[in-house]
Coordinates of C-alpha atoms in Angstrom, one line a residue:
M26 CA 4.2 61.2 94.7
I27 CA 5.0 63.7 92.0
R28 CA 8.6 65.0 91.8
V29 CA 9.4 67.9 89.6
P30 CA 12.8 69.6 88.8
E31 CA 13.6 73.0 90.2
E32 CA 13.9 74.3 86.6
F33 CA 11.6 73.4 83.7
D34 CA 12.1 74.4 80.1
V35 CA 8.8 76.0 79.3
A36 CA 7.9 75.9 75.6
M37 CA 8.3 79.5 74.4
Q38 CA 7.1 78.7 70.9
T39 CA 4.3 76.6 69.4
D40 CA 5.1 73.7 67.1
R41 CA 3.8 76.1 64.3
G42 CA 6.9 78.3 64.9
K43 CA 4.9 81.1 66.6
D44 CA 6.0 82.9 69.8
R45 CA 3.7 81.4 72.4
T46 CA 1.3 83.7 74.4
V47 CA -0.8 83.4 77.5
G48 CA -3.9 85.4 78.5
F49 CA -5.1 86.3 82.0
E50 CA -8.7 87.2 83.2
I51 CA -8.7 88.8 86.6
E52 CA -12.0 89.0 88.6
Y53 CA -12.0 91.6 91.4
A54 CA -14.0 94.4 93.1
G55 CA -13.5 97.7 94.8
V56 CA -11.9 99.7 92.0
P57 CA -14.4 101.1 89.5
L58 CA -13.9 100.3 85.8
W59 CA -13.1 103.9 84.8
R60 CA -10.3 104.0 87.5
T61 CA -9.0 100.6 86.4
A62 CA -8.8 101.9 82.8
R63 CA -6.8 104.9 84.0
I64 CA -4.4 102.6 85.9
I65 CA -3.8 100.5 82.8
Q66 CA -3.2 103.6 80.7
D67 CA -0.7 104.9 83.2
L68 CA 1.2 101.6 83.2
F69 CA 1.0 100.6 79.5
G70 CA -0.2 103.6 77.5
G71 CA -3.1 103.3 75.1
D72 CA -6.5 104.9 74.4
I73 CA -9.5 104.5 76.8
E74 CA -12.9 103.9 75.4
E75 CA -16.1 103.7 77.4
R76 CA -18.3 101.4 75.4
S77 CA -21.0 101.5 78.1
K78 CA -21.2 102.0 81.8
A79 CA -20.5 98.3 82.1
E80 CA -17.8 97.8 79.4
W81 CA -14.6 99.7 78.8
S82 CA -11.5 99.1 76.8
V83 CA -7.9 100.3 76.7
A84 CA -6.6 99.8 73.1
D85 CA -3.1 100.1 71.6
T86 CA -1.2 99.7 74.9
S87 CA 2.3 98.3 74.9
L88 CA 0.8 94.8 75.6
G89 CA -2.3 95.0 73.4
T90 CA -6.0 95.7 74.0
F91 CA -7.5 95.3 77.5
R92 CA -11.2 94.7 78.0
L93 CA -12.9 95.7 81.3
E94 CA -16.4 94.8 82.2
I95 CA -18.9 93.9 84.9
D96 CA -18.9 90.2 84.6
A97 CA -22.6 89.7 84.3
E98 CA -24.3 89.4 80.9
P99 CA -27.7 90.7 82.1
V100 CA -26.1 93.8 83.5
K101 CA -24.2 94.5 80.3
K102 CA -27.3 94.1 78.2
L103 CA -29.4 96.3 80.5
V104 CA -26.8 99.1 80.7
S105 CA -26.2 99.1 76.9
G106 CA -30.0 99.3 76.4
M107 CA -30.1 102.5 78.5
S108 CA -28.0 104.4 76.0
Y109 CA -29.6 107.3 74.1
E110 CA -28.0 109.2 71.3
S111 CA -29.1 112.9 71.5
A112 CA -29.3 114.8 68.2
E113 CA -26.4 117.2 67.7
N114 CA -28.8 120.1 67.8
G115 CA -31.6 118.4 69.8
D116 CA -34.1 120.3 71.9
A117 CA -34.4 120.3 75.7
I118 CA -36.4 117.1 75.8
D119 CA -33.9 115.3 73.6
R120 CA -31.0 116.4 75.8
F121 CA -33.0 115.4 78.9
L122 CA -33.6 111.9 77.6
G123 CA -29.8 111.6 76.9
Q124 CA -28.9 112.8 80.4
A125 CA -31.5 110.5 82.0
A126 CA -30.3 107.4 80.2
D127 CA -26.7 108.3 81.1
A128 CA -27.7 108.7 84.8
A129 CA -29.7 105.5 84.9
G130 CA -26.7 103.6 83.4
D131 CA -24.5 105.1 86.1
V132 CA -26.8 103.9 88.9
V133 CA -27.2 100.4 87.5
A134 CA -23.4 100.1 86.9
S135 CA -22.6 101.4 90.4
I136 CA -25.0 99.0 92.1
S137 CA -23.8 96.1 89.9
E138 CA -20.2 96.7 90.7
K139 CA -21.0 96.0 94.4
I140 CA -22.7 92.6 93.7
A141 CA -21.1 91.3 90.5
P142 CA -17.4 90.7 89.8
L143 CA -15.5 93.2 87.7
E144 CA -13.2 91.5 85.2
I145 CA -10.1 92.5 83.4
V146 CA -9.5 90.5 80.2
A147 CA -5.8 91.1 79.4
P148 CA -4.5 90.7 75.9
P149 CA -2.5 87.6 75.0
I150 CA 1.1 88.4 76.0
L151 CA 4.4 86.6 75.6
I152 CA 5.4 84.4 78.5
D153 CA 8.3 86.7 79.1
E154 CA 5.8 89.6 79.6
I155 CA 4.0 88.0 82.6
T156 CA 6.1 89.9 85.1
E157 CA 5.4 93.2 83.3
L158 CA 1.6 92.5 83.4
D159 CA 2.0 91.7 87.1
G160 CA 2.5 95.5 87.5
L161 CA -1.2 95.9 87.0
R162 CA -1.9 93.4 89.8
K163 CA 0.5 95.3 92.1
A164 CA -1.2 98.7 91.2
L165 CA -4.7 97.3 92.0
F166 CA -3.3 96.0 95.4
F167 CA -2.3 99.5 96.3
E168 CA -5.8 100.7 95.2
N169 CA -7.3 98.3 97.8
A170 CA -8.9 96.1 95.2
K171 CA -11.0 93.3 96.8
D172 CA -10.5 89.6 96.0
T173 CA -12.2 86.3 96.7
Q174 CA -11.2 86.4 100.4
S175 CA -12.6 89.8 101.0
S176 CA -16.2 88.7 101.3
F177 CA -18.1 85.4 101.3
H178 CA -20.0 86.4 98.1
H179 CA -16.8 87.3 96.3
A180 CA -16.2 84.1 94.5
F181 CA -13.4 85.6 92.3
G182 CA -11.0 83.7 90.2
L183 CA -8.0 84.2 88.0
H184 CA -8.4 82.5 84.6
I185 CA -5.2 81.5 82.7
N186 CA -5.3 80.9 79.0
P187 CA -2.0 79.3 77.9
E188 CA -1.6 78.9 74.2
A189 CA -1.5 75.3 73.2
V190 CA 2.0 74.2 72.0
S191 CA 0.5 71.6 69.8
L192 CA -3.0 71.3 68.3
E193 CA -2.7 67.5 67.7
A194 CA -5.3 65.4 69.5
A195 CA -2.7 63.2 71.1
D196 CA -0.9 66.2 72.7
I197 CA -4.2 67.8 73.8
L198 CA -5.2 64.6 75.4
K199 CA -1.9 64.5 77.4
H200 CA -2.8 67.9 78.9
I201 CA -6.3 66.7 79.9
Q202 CA -4.9 63.5 81.4
A203 CA -2.2 65.5 83.3
F204 CA -4.8 67.8 84.7
A205 CA -7.1 65.0 85.8
L206 CA -4.2 63.2 87.5
L207 CA -2.9 66.4 89.1
Y208 CA -6.3 67.8 90.3
P209 CA -5.8 66.7 93.9
V210 CA -2.5 68.4 94.2
L211 CA -3.6 71.5 92.2
K212 CA -6.7 72.0 94.4
E213 CA -4.4 72.0 97.5
L214 CA -1.8 74.3 95.9
H215 CA -4.4 76.8 94.9
N216 CA -6.2 76.5 98.3
V217 CA -9.4 77.0 96.4
D218 CA -11.6 79.4 98.4
F219 CA -14.7 77.9 100.0
S220 CA -17.1 80.4 98.3
R221 CA -15.7 79.4 94.9
R222 CA -16.0 75.7 95.7
L223 CA -19.8 76.3 96.3
T224 CA -20.2 77.7 92.7
P225 CA -20.7 75.5 89.7
F226 CA -18.0 77.2 87.6
I227 CA -14.9 75.2 88.5
E228 CA -16.1 71.6 88.7
P229 CA -13.5 68.9 88.5
Y230 CA -13.8 66.2 85.9
S231 CA -15.9 63.3 87.0
E232 CA -14.2 60.1 88.1
S233 CA -16.0 58.4 85.2
Y234 CA -14.4 60.8 82.7
A235 CA -11.0 60.4 84.3
D236 CA -11.3 56.6 84.1
H237 CA -12.3 57.0 80.4
I238 CA -9.4 59.1 79.3
L239 CA -6.8 57.3 81.4
A240 CA -7.8 53.8 80.3
D241 CA -5.2 51.7 78.5
G242 CA -5.3 52.1 74.8
Y243 CA -7.3 55.3 74.7
E244 CA -6.0 57.1 71.5
P245 CA -8.9 59.2 70.1
S246 CA -9.0 61.2 67.0
L247 CA -9.8 64.9 67.5
T248 CA -13.5 64.2 66.7
E249 CA -13.6 61.4 69.1
L250 CA -11.8 63.5 71.8
I251 CA -14.3 66.3 71.5
T252 CA -17.3 64.0 71.3
D253 CA -16.2 62.0 74.4
Y254 CA -15.5 65.3 76.3
H255 CA -19.1 66.4 75.6
Q256 CA -20.5 63.0 76.7
F257 CA -19.0 63.5 80.2
N258 CA -18.9 67.3 80.4
T259 CA -22.1 68.9 79.1
S260 CA -21.2 72.4 80.3
R261 CA -18.2 74.7 80.1
N262 CA -18.1 75.1 83.9
K263 CA -15.0 73.0 84.4
A264 CA -11.8 73.8 86.2
L265 CA -10.0 73.1 82.9
D266 CA -12.5 74.2 80.3
M267 CA -11.6 72.7 76.9
L268 CA -14.4 74.3 74.8
P269 CA -12.4 77.4 73.6
L270 CA -9.7 75.1 72.2
F271 CA -12.1 72.6 70.8
A272 CA -14.1 75.4 69.1
E273 CA -10.9 76.8 67.6
L274 CA -10.3 73.4 66.0
D275 CA -13.8 72.3 65.0
M276 CA -16.5 75.0 65.7
P277 CA -19.3 73.2 63.8
L278 CA -18.9 70.1 65.9
V279 CA -18.8 72.0 69.1
R280 CA -21.9 74.0 68.2
R281 CA -23.7 70.9 67.2
L282 CA -22.9 69.3 70.6
Y283 CA -23.3 72.3 72.9
G284 CA -25.8 74.4 71.0
A285 CA -25.7 77.9 69.5
E286 CA -26.5 79.7 72.8
E287 CA -23.5 78.4 74.8
K288 CA -21.0 81.2 75.4
I289 CA -17.8 79.9 73.7
N290 CA -15.0 82.1 72.5
A291 CA -12.8 80.1 70.1
R292 CA -9.1 80.5 70.7
P293 CA -6.1 78.1 70.5
T294 CA -5.7 78.0 74.3
Y295 CA -6.5 75.9 77.4
H296 CA -8.9 77.7 79.7
Y297 CA -7.7 77.1 83.3
R298 CA -10.1 78.4 85.8
L299 CA -9.1 76.9 89.1
P300 CA -6.9 79.6 90.7
N301 CA -8.3 82.1 93.2
C302 CA -7.9 85.8 92.7
E303 CA -6.0 87.0 95.8
I304 CA -5.2 90.5 94.6
S305 CA -5.6 92.0 98.1
S306 CA -2.6 89.9 99.3
G307 CA 0.7 91.6 98.8
D308 CA 2.7 88.3 98.3
W309 CA 0.3 86.9 95.7
S310 CA 1.2 87.3 92.0
L311 CA 0.2 86.1 88.5
M312 CA 3.6 84.3 88.3
T313 CA 2.7 82.2 91.3
E314 CA -0.4 80.9 89.6
W315 CA 1.3 80.5 86.2
R316 CA 4.0 78.3 87.8
R317 CA 1.3 76.1 89.3
W318 CA -0.2 75.6 85.9
L319 CA 3.2 74.6 84.7
L320 CA 2.8 71.4 86.6
V321 CA 0.3 70.3 84.0
E322 CA 2.6 71.2 81.2
Y323 CA 5.5 69.4 82.8
V324 CA 3.6 66.2 83.3
A325 CA 2.0 66.4 79.8
S326 CA 5.5 66.8 78.3
K327 CA 7.0 63.8 80.1
P328 CA 5.5 60.4 78.9
D329 CA 7.3 58.5 81.7
V330 CA 5.9 60.7 84.5
L331 CA 2.4 60.7 83.0
G332 CA 2.5 56.9 82.6
D333 CA 3.7 56.4 86.2
L334 CA 1.0 58.6 87.6
R335 CA -1.7 56.9 85.5
R336 CA -0.6 53.5 86.8
E337 CA -0.5 54.6 90.4
R338 CA -4.0 55.9 90.1
Q339 CA -5.3 52.8 88.4
G340 CA -3.7 50.6 91.1
A341 CA -4.9 52.3 94.2
P342 CA -7.1 55.4 93.7
D343 CA -7.5 56.3 97.3
A344 CA -3.9 56.0 98.2
Y345 CA -3.0 57.9 95.0
I346 CA -5.2 60.9 96.1
A347 CA -3.6 60.9 99.6
A348 CA -0.1 60.8 98.1
M349 CA -0.9 63.7 95.8
K350 CA -2.2 65.8 98.7
G351 CA 1.1 65.1 100.4
S352 CA 2.9 66.2 97.3
A353 CA 1.1 69.5 97.6
T354 CA 2.4 70.1 101.1
T355 CA 5.9 69.4 99.9
L356 CA 5.6 71.7 96.9
Q357 CA 4.1 74.5 99.1
S358 CA 6.9 74.3 101.6
N359 CA 9.5 74.7 98.7
G360 CA 7.8 78.0 97.6
H361 CA 6.9 77.6 94.0
A362 CA 5.8 74.5 92.2
L363 CA 8.1 75.1 89.4
T364 CA 10.5 77.9 88.3
G365 CA 11.4 78.9 84.9
G366 CA 9.5 80.6 82.1
G367 CA 8.4 84.2 82.4
G368 CA 11.1 85.5 84.7

């Protein structure tokens, strides 16, 4: 069983001496993009830009630039293709074409907002600013935003992008190992919604990959770590998606393995996709999910804990999974998995 301290000293800086940041991506429905942009502006200031009916931004806020979009690439391409720039002194037909394109974009965006998730991509913020960003979550709650529990087809998640403290292969491996070992407890803690479990976007690592990375003596170079990851994980649709971090460190290798068409945004972060978005629940918060992620950071930072869990899993895999689920019940009854870091 995993035991964690009530307080955990979260790394507030990277080993490169930089203040550490974390990004959040919130999937939701029920509050139009234009209205969400206004809410962000009211909370954090900034300038609103309508890039298309499916994509907005709020730049120069106190936290950085927010991106808002209908989270469906075909819709974004369709809506952007409907734009028509009328000449400044155009005739009636020219003005009509502009108005028609604008109206068609409105219709497509309005329909798409009902069937595809809306997404807020928040800027990277300091860990101490998570509570401030949570004000947006609270405002959307009072606007009656819909979450993954509002409808069966709402498979909405909260993605967390914690900046990696270290970019060394050995340290990255510890985080992958910690996540693989903690997956049974994290799945229970997050209470992953049934509709999300039916989607292919948050698959766990396979047992064969877990066996591979947890084997005695596995000490890969960065190239070997990326190549092995691809051998067992041929898509980015994992609960802990490593491709953004790997692309940041070796984009040519990642593109050679995954192809030029795979959507990968390089950044020095882990991409944690397991949490639900539960924005319609008044007692849910970004901090709740952040603290659950901290279980991974805690185990990755404690070689003795990581080693003990690895040996327990190797010795009796079925008993290990049962014990980890029991740990989830204990951690849930104590409120938060960990406290500390971000208020």
